[in-house]
PDB file of C-alpha atoms in Angstrom:
ATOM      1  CA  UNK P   1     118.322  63.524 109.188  1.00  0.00           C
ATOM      2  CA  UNK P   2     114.677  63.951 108.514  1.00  0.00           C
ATOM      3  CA  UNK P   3     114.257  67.319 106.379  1.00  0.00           C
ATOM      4  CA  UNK P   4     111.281  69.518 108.097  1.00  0.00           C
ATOM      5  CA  UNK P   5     108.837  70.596 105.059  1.00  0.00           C
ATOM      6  CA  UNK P   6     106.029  73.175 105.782  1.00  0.00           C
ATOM      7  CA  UNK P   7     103.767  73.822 102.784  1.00  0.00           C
ATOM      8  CA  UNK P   8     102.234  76.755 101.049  1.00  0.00           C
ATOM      9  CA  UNK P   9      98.486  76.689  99.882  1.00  0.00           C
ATOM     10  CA  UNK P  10      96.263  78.870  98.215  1.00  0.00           C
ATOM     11  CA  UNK P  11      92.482  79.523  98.188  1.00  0.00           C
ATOM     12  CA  UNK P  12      90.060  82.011  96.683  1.00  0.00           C
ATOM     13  CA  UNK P  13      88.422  83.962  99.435  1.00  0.00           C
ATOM     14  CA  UNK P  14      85.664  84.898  96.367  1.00  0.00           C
ATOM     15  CA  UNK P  15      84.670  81.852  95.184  1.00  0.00           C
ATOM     16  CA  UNK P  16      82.828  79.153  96.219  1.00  0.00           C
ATOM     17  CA  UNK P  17      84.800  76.212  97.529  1.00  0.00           C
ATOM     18  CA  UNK P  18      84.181  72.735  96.533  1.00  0.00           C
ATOM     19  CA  UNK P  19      85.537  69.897  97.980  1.00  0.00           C
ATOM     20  CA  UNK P  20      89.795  70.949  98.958  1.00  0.00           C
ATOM     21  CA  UNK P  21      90.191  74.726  98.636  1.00  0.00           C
ATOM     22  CA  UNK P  22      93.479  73.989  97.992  1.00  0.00           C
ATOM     23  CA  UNK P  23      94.678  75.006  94.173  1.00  0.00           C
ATOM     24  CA  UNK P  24      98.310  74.376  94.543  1.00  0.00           C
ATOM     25  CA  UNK P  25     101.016  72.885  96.484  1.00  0.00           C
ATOM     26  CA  UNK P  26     104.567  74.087  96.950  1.00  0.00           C
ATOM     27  CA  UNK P  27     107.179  72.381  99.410  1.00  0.00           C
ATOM     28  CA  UNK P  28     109.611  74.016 100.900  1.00  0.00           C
ATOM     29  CA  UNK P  29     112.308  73.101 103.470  1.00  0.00           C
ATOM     30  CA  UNK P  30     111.948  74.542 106.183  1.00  0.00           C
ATOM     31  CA  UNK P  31     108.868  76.914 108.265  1.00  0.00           C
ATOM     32  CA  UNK P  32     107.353  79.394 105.822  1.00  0.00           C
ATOM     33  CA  UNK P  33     108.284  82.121 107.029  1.00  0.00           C
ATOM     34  CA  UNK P  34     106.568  84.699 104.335  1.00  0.00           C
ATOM     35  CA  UNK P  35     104.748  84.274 100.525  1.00  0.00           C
ATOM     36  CA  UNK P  36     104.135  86.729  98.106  1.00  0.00           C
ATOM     37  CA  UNK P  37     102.356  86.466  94.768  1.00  0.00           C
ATOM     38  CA  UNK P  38     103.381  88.340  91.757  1.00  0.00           C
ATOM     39  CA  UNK P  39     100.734  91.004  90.438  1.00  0.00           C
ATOM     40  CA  UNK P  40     100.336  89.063  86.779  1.00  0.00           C
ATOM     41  CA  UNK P  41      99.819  85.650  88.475  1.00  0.00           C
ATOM     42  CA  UNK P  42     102.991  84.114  87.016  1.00  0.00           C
ATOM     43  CA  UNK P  43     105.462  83.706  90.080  1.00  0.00           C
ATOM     44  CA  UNK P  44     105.358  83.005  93.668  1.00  0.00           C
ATOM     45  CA  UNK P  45     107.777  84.009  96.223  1.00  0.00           C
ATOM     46  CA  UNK P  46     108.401  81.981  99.770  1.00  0.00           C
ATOM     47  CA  UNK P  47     110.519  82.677 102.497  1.00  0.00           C
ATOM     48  CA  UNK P  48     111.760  79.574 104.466  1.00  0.00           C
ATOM     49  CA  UNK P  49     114.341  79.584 107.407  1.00  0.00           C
ATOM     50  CA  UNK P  50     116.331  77.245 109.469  1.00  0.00           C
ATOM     51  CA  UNK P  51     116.711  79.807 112.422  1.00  0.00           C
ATOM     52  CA  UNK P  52     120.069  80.690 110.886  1.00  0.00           C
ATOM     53  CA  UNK P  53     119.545  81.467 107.045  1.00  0.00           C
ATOM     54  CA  UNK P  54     116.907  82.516 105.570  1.00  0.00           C
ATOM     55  CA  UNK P  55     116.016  81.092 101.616  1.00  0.00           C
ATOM     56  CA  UNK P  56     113.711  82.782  98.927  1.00  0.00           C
ATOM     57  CA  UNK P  57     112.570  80.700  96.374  1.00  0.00           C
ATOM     58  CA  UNK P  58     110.442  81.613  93.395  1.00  0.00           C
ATOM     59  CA  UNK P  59     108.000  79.631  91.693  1.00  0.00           C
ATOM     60  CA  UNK P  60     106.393  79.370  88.275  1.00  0.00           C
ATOM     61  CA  UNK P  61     102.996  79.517  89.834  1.00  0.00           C
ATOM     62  CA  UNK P  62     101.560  77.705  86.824  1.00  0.00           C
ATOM     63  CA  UNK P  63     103.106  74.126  87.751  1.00  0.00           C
ATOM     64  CA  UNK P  64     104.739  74.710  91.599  1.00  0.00           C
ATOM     65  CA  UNK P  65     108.347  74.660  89.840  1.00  0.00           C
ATOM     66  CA  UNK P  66     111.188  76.043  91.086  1.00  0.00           C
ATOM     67  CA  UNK P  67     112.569  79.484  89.181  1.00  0.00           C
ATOM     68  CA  UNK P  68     115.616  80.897  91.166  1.00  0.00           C
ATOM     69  CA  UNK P  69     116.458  80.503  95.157  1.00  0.00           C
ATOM     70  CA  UNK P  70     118.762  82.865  96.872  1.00  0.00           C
ATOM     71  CA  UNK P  71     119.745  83.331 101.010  1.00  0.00           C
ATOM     72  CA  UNK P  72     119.956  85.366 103.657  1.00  0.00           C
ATOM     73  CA  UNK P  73     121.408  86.094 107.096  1.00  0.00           C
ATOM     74  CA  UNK P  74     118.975  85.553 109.815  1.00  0.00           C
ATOM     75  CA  UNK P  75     114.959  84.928 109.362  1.00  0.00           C
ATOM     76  CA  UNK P  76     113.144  85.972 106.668  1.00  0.00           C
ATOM     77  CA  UNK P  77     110.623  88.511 108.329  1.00  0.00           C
ATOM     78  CA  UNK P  78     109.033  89.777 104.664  1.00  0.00           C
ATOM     79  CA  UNK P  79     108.563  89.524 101.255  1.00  0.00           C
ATOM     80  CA  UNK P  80     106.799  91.296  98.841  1.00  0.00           C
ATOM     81  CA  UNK P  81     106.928  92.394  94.556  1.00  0.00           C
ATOM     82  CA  UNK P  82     106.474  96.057  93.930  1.00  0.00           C
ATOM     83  CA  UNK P  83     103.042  96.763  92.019  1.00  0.00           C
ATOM     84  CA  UNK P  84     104.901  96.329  88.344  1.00  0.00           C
ATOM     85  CA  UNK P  85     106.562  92.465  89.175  1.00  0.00           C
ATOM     86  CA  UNK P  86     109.604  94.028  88.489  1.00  0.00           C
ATOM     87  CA  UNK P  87     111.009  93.856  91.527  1.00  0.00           C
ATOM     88  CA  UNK P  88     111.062  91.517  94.998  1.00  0.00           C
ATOM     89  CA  UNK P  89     111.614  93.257  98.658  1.00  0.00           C
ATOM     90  CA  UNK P  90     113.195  91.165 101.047  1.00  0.00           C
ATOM     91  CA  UNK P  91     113.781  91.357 104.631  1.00  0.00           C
ATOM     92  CA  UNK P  92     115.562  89.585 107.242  1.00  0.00           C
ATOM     93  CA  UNK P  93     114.772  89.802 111.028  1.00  0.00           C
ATOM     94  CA  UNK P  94     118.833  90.839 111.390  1.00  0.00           C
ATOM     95  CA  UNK P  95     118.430  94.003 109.667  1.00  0.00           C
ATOM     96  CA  UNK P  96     119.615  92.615 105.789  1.00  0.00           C
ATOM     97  CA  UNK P  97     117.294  94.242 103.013  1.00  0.00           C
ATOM     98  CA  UNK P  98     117.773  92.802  99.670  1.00  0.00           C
ATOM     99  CA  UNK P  99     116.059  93.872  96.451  1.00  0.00           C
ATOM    100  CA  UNK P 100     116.108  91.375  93.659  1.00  0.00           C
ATOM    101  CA  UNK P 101     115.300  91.956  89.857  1.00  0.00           C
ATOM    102  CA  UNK P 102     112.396  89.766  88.751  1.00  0.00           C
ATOM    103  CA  UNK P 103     113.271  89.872  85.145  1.00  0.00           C
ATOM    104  CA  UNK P 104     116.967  89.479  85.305  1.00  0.00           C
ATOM    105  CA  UNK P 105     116.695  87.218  88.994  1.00  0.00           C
ATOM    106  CA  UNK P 106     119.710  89.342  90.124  1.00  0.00           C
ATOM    107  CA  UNK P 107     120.044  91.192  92.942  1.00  0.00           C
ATOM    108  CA  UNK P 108     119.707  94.919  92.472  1.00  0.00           C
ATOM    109  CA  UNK P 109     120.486  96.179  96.048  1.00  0.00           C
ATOM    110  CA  UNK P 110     121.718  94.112  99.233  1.00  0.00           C
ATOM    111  CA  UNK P 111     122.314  96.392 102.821  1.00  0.00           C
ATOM    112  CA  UNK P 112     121.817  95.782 106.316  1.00  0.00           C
ATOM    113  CA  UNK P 113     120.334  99.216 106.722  1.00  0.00           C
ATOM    114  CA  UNK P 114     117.509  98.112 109.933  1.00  0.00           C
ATOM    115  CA  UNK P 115     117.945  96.807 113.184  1.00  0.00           C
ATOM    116  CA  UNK P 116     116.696  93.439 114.890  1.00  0.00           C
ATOM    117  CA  UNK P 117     112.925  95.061 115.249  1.00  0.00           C
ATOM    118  CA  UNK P 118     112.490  95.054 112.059  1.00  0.00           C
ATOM    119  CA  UNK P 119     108.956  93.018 110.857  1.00  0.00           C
ATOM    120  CA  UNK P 120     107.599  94.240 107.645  1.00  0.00           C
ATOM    121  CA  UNK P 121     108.255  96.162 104.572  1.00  0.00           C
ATOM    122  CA  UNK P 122     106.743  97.413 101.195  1.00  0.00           C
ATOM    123  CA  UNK P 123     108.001  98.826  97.629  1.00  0.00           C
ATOM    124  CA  UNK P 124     105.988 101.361  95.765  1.00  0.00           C
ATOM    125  CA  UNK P 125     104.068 100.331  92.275  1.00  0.00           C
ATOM    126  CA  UNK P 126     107.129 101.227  90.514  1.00  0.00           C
ATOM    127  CA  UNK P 127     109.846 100.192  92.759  1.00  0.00           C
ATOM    128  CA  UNK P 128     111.090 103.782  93.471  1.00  0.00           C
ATOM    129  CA  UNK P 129     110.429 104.343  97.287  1.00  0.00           C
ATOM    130  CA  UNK P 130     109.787 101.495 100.060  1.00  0.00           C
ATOM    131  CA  UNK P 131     108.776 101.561 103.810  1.00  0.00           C
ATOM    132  CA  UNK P 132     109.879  99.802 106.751  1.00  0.00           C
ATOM    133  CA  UNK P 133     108.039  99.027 109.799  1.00  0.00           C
ATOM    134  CA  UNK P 134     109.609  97.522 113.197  1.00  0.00           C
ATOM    135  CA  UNK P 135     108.305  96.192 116.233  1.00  0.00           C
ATOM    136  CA  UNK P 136     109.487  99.349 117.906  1.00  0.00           C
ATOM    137  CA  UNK P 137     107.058 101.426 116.213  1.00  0.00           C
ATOM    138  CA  UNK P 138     110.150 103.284 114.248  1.00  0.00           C
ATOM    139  CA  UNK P 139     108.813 103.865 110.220  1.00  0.00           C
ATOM    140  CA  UNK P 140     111.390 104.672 107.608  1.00  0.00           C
ATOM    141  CA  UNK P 141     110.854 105.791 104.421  1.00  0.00           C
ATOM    142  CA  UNK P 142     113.692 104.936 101.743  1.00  0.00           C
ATOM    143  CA  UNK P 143     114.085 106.599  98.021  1.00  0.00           C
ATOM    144  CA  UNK P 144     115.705 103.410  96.083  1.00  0.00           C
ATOM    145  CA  UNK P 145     117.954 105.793  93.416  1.00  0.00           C
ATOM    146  CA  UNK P 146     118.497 103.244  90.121  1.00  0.00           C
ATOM    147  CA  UNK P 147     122.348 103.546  89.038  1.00  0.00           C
ATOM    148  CA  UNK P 148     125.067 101.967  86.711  1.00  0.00           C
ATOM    149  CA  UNK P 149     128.010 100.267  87.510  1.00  0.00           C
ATOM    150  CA  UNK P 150     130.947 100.584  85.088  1.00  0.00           C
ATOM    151  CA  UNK P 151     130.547  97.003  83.529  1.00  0.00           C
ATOM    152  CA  UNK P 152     126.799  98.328  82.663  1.00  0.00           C
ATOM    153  CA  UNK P 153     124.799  96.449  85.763  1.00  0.00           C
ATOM    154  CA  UNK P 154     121.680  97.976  86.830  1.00  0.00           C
ATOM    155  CA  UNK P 155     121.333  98.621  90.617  1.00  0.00           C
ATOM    156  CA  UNK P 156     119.937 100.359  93.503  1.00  0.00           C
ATOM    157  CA  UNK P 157     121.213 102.794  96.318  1.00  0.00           C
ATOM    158  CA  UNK P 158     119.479 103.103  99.516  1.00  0.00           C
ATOM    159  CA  UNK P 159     118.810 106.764 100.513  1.00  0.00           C
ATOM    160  CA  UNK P 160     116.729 107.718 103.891  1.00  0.00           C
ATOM    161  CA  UNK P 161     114.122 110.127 102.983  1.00  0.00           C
ATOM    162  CA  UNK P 162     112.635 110.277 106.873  1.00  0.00           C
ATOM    163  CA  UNK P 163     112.258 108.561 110.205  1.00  0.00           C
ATOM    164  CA  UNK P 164     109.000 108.391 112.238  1.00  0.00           C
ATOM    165  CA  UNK P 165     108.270 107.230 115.899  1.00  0.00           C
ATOM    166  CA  UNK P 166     104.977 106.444 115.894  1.00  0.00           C
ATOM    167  CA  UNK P 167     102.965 105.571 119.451  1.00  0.00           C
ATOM    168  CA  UNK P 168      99.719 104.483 121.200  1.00  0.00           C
ATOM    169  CA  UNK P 169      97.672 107.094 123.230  1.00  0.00           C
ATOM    170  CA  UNK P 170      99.873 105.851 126.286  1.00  0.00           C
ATOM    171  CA  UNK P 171     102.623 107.262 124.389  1.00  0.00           C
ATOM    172  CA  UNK P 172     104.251 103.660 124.139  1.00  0.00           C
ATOM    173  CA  UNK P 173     105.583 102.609 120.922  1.00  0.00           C
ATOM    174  CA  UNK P 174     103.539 101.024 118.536  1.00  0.00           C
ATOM    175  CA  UNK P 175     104.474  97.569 117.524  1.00  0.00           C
ATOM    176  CA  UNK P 176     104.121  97.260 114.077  1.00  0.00           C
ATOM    177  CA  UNK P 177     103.887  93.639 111.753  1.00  0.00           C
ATOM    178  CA  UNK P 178     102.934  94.858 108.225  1.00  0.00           C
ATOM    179  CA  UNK P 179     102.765  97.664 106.454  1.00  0.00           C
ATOM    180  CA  UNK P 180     101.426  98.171 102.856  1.00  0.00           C
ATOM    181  CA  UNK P 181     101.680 101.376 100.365  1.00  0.00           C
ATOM    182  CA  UNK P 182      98.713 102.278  98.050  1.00  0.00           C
ATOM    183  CA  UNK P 183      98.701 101.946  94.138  1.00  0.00           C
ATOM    184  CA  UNK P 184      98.815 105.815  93.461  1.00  0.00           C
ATOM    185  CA  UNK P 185     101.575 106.145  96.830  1.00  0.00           C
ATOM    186  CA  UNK P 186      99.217 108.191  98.937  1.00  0.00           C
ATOM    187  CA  UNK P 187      98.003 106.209 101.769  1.00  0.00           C
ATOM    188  CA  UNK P 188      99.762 103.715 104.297  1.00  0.00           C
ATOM    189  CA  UNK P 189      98.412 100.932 105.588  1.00  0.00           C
ATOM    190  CA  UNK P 190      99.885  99.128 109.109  1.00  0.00           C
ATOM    191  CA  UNK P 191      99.048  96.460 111.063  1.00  0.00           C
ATOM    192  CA  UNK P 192     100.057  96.123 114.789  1.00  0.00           C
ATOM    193  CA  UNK P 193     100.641  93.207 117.172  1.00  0.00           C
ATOM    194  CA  UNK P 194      97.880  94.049 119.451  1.00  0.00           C
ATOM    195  CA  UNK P 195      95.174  94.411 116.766  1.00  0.00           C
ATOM    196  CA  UNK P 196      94.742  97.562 115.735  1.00  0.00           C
ATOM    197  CA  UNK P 197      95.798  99.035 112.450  1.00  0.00           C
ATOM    198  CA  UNK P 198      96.310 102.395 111.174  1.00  0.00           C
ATOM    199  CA  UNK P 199      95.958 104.361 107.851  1.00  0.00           C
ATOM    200  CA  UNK P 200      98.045 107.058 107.370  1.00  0.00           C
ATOM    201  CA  UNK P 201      98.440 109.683 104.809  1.00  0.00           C
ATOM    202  CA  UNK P 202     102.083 109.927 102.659  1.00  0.00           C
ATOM    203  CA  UNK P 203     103.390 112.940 101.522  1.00  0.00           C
ATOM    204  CA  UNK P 204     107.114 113.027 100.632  1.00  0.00           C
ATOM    205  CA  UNK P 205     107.740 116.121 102.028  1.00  0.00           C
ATOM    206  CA  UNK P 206     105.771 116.158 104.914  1.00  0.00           C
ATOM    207  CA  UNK P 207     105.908 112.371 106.221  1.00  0.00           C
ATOM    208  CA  UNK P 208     103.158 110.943 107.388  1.00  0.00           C
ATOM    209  CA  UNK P 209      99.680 111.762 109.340  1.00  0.00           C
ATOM    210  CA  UNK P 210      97.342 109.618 110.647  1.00  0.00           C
ATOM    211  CA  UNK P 211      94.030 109.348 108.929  1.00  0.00           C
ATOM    212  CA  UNK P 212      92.191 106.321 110.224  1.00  0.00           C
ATOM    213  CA  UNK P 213      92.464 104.196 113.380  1.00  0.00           C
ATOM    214  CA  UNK P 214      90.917 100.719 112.409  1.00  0.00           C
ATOM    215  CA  UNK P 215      89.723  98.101 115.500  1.00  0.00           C
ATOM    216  CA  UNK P 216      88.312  95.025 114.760  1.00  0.00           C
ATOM    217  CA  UNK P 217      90.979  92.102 114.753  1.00  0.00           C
ATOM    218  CA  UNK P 218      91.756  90.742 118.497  1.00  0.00           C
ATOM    219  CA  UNK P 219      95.280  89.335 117.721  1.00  0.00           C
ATOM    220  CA  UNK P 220      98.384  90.008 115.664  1.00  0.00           C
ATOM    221  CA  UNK P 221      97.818  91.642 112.231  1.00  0.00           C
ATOM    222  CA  UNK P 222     100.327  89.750 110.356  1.00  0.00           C
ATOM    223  CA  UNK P 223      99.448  91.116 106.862  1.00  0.00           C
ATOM    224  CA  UNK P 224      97.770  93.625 104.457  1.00  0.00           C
ATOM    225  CA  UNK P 225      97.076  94.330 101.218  1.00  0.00           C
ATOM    226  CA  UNK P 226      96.148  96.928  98.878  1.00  0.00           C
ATOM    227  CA  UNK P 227      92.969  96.697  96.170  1.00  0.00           C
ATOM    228  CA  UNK P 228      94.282  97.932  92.383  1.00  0.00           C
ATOM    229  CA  UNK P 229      92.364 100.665  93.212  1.00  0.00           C
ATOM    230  CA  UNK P 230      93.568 101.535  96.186  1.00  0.00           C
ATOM    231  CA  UNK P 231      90.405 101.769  98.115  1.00  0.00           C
ATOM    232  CA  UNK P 232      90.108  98.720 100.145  1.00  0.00           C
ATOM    233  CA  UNK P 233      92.651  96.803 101.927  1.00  0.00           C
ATOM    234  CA  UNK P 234      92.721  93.268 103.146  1.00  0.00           C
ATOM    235  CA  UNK P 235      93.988  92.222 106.591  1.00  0.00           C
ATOM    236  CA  UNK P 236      94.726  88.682 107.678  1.00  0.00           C
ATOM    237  CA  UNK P 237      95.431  88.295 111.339  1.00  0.00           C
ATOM    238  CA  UNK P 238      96.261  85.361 114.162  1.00  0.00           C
ATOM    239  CA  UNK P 239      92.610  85.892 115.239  1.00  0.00           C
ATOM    240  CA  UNK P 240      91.468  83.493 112.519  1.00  0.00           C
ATOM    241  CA  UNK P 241      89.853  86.211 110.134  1.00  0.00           C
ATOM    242  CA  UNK P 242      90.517  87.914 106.886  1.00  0.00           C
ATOM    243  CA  UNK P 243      88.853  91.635 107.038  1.00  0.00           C
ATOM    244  CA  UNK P 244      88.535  94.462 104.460  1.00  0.00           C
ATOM    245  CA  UNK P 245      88.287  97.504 104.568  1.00  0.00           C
ATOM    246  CA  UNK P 246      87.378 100.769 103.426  1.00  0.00           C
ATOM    247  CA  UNK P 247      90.118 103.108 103.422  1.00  0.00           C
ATOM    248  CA  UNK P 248      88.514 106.524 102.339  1.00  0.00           C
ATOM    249  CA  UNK P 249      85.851 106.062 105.092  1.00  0.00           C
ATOM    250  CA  UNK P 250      87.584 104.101 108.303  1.00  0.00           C
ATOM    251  CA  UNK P 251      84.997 102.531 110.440  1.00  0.00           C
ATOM    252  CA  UNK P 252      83.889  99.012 110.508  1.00  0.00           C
ATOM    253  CA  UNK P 253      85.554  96.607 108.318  1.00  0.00           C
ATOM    254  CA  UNK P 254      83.043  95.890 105.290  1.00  0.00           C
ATOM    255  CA  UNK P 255      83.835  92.258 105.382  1.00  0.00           C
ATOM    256  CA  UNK P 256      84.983  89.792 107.591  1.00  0.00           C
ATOM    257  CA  UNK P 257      86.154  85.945 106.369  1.00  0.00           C
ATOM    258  CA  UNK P 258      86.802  83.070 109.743  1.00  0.00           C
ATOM    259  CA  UNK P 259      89.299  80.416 108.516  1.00  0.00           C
ATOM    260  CA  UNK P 260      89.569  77.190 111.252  1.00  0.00           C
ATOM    261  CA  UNK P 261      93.454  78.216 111.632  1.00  0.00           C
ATOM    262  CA  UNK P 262      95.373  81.021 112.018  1.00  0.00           C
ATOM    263  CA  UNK P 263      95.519  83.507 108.435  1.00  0.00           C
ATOM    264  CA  UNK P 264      99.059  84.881 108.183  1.00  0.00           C
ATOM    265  CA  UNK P 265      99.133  86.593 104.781  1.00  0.00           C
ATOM    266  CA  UNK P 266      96.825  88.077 102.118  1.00  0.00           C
ATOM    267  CA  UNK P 267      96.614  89.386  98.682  1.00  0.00           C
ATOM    268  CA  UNK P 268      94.868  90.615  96.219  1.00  0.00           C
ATOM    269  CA  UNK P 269      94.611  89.214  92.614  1.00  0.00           C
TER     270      UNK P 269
END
């Protein structure tokens, strides 16, 4: 039968479009479900599903060909590289979280260590801690221990370091869609359903406290993403826009970008 292809394409929010924003085209089969873009430019990550496997395919982002492709049980909920490219989180929406070597393109860790809430995660600059965020409003917080098997393969363990329920003023739980983890590992940035997103502060022996409570989207928050320098974030929600924000100061978001459709993910170059 007919084969169902969404595509993925890229514009510069900073630069002044003429003619088709669009710089390149990737195909996949299947809904995109996620994208991620590798912090030197080189590779792109998509996450496709069928509604019963989900695939991750990377591309040379240079000329939109295919690298590696691996599955995984269920929907792909997120993707994302840690800060160095070395690595690739993963995440299905039936609790599978896979970590995959960008260098070698093996897999360095594969668990089902969440539940079916589970939306969003993020790895730390150099791939040592990651967070996960559900729909539930439950945050974990995971040390990634590297070992060596006997026959000298590099991998990963997953070790809890702390759970946290987080909720609205109503005391309902929050329902979180993306989280994101500053350059130097001291802030948290989430994104809820409803709007609203949150900035915490990360300490890893205290957890984490909320520091800023941002309003300004009026729909689902389905990404975020970290400047280099850790002081402004981007936000790209169902409501149309692309916001960013200052996350020393809270407030008002210090920009705001209106695309004619939805915008579902964001990053920084």
């Amino acid at each position: 039968g007919d084969v169902e292809v969404d595509v993925a394409w890229f514009k510069y929010m900073n630069k002044t479009q003429l003619g088709d924003p669009c710089v390149q085209t990737i195909k996949c089969n299947g809904p995109i479900e996620a994208v991620a873009y590798s912090p030197d430019g080189r590779r792109i990550a998509t996450g496709s599903s069928d509604g019963f496997v989900g695939k991750v395919t990377i591309w040379d982002a240079r000329n939109a060909t295919e690298v590696s492709s691996y599955t995984l049980p269920g929907n792909l909920t997120s993707i994302c590289f840690s800060g160095d490219g070395k690595l690739l989180l993963n995440i299905s929406n039936e609790g599978t979280v896979l970590i995959t070597d960008m260098i070698s393109l093996k897999e360095r860790a594969r668990d089902i260590i969440a539940d079916t809430w589970i939306s969003s995660g993020a790895i730390t600059i150099d791939g040592k801690k990651m967070i996960l965020v559900s729909r539930n409003g439950v945050i974990n917080m995971w040390d990634l221990p590297v070992e060596q098997s006997g026959g000298g393969q590099i991998f990963n363990r997953y070790v809890k370091m702390f759970e946290i329920q987080d909720e609205d003023d109503e005391g309902r739980p929050s329902p979180m869609t993306c989280v994101a983890i500053s350059p130097n590992v001291k802030r948290v940035f989430i994104g809820m359903s409803g709007g609203l997103c949150k900035v915490f502060e990360l300490s890893m022996t205290e957890g984490l406290s909320v520091l800023h409570i941002l309003s300004g989207h009026t729909s689902v928050v389905c990404g975020c993403s970290f400047s280099a320098d850790g002081a402004r974030v981007a936000t790209a929600s169902l409501d149309h826009t692309l916001k960013v924000w200052d996350v020393q100061r809270g407030g008002k978001p210090l920009n705001s970008f209106t695309d004619p459709t939805e915008v579902r993910s964001c990053h920084f170059s």
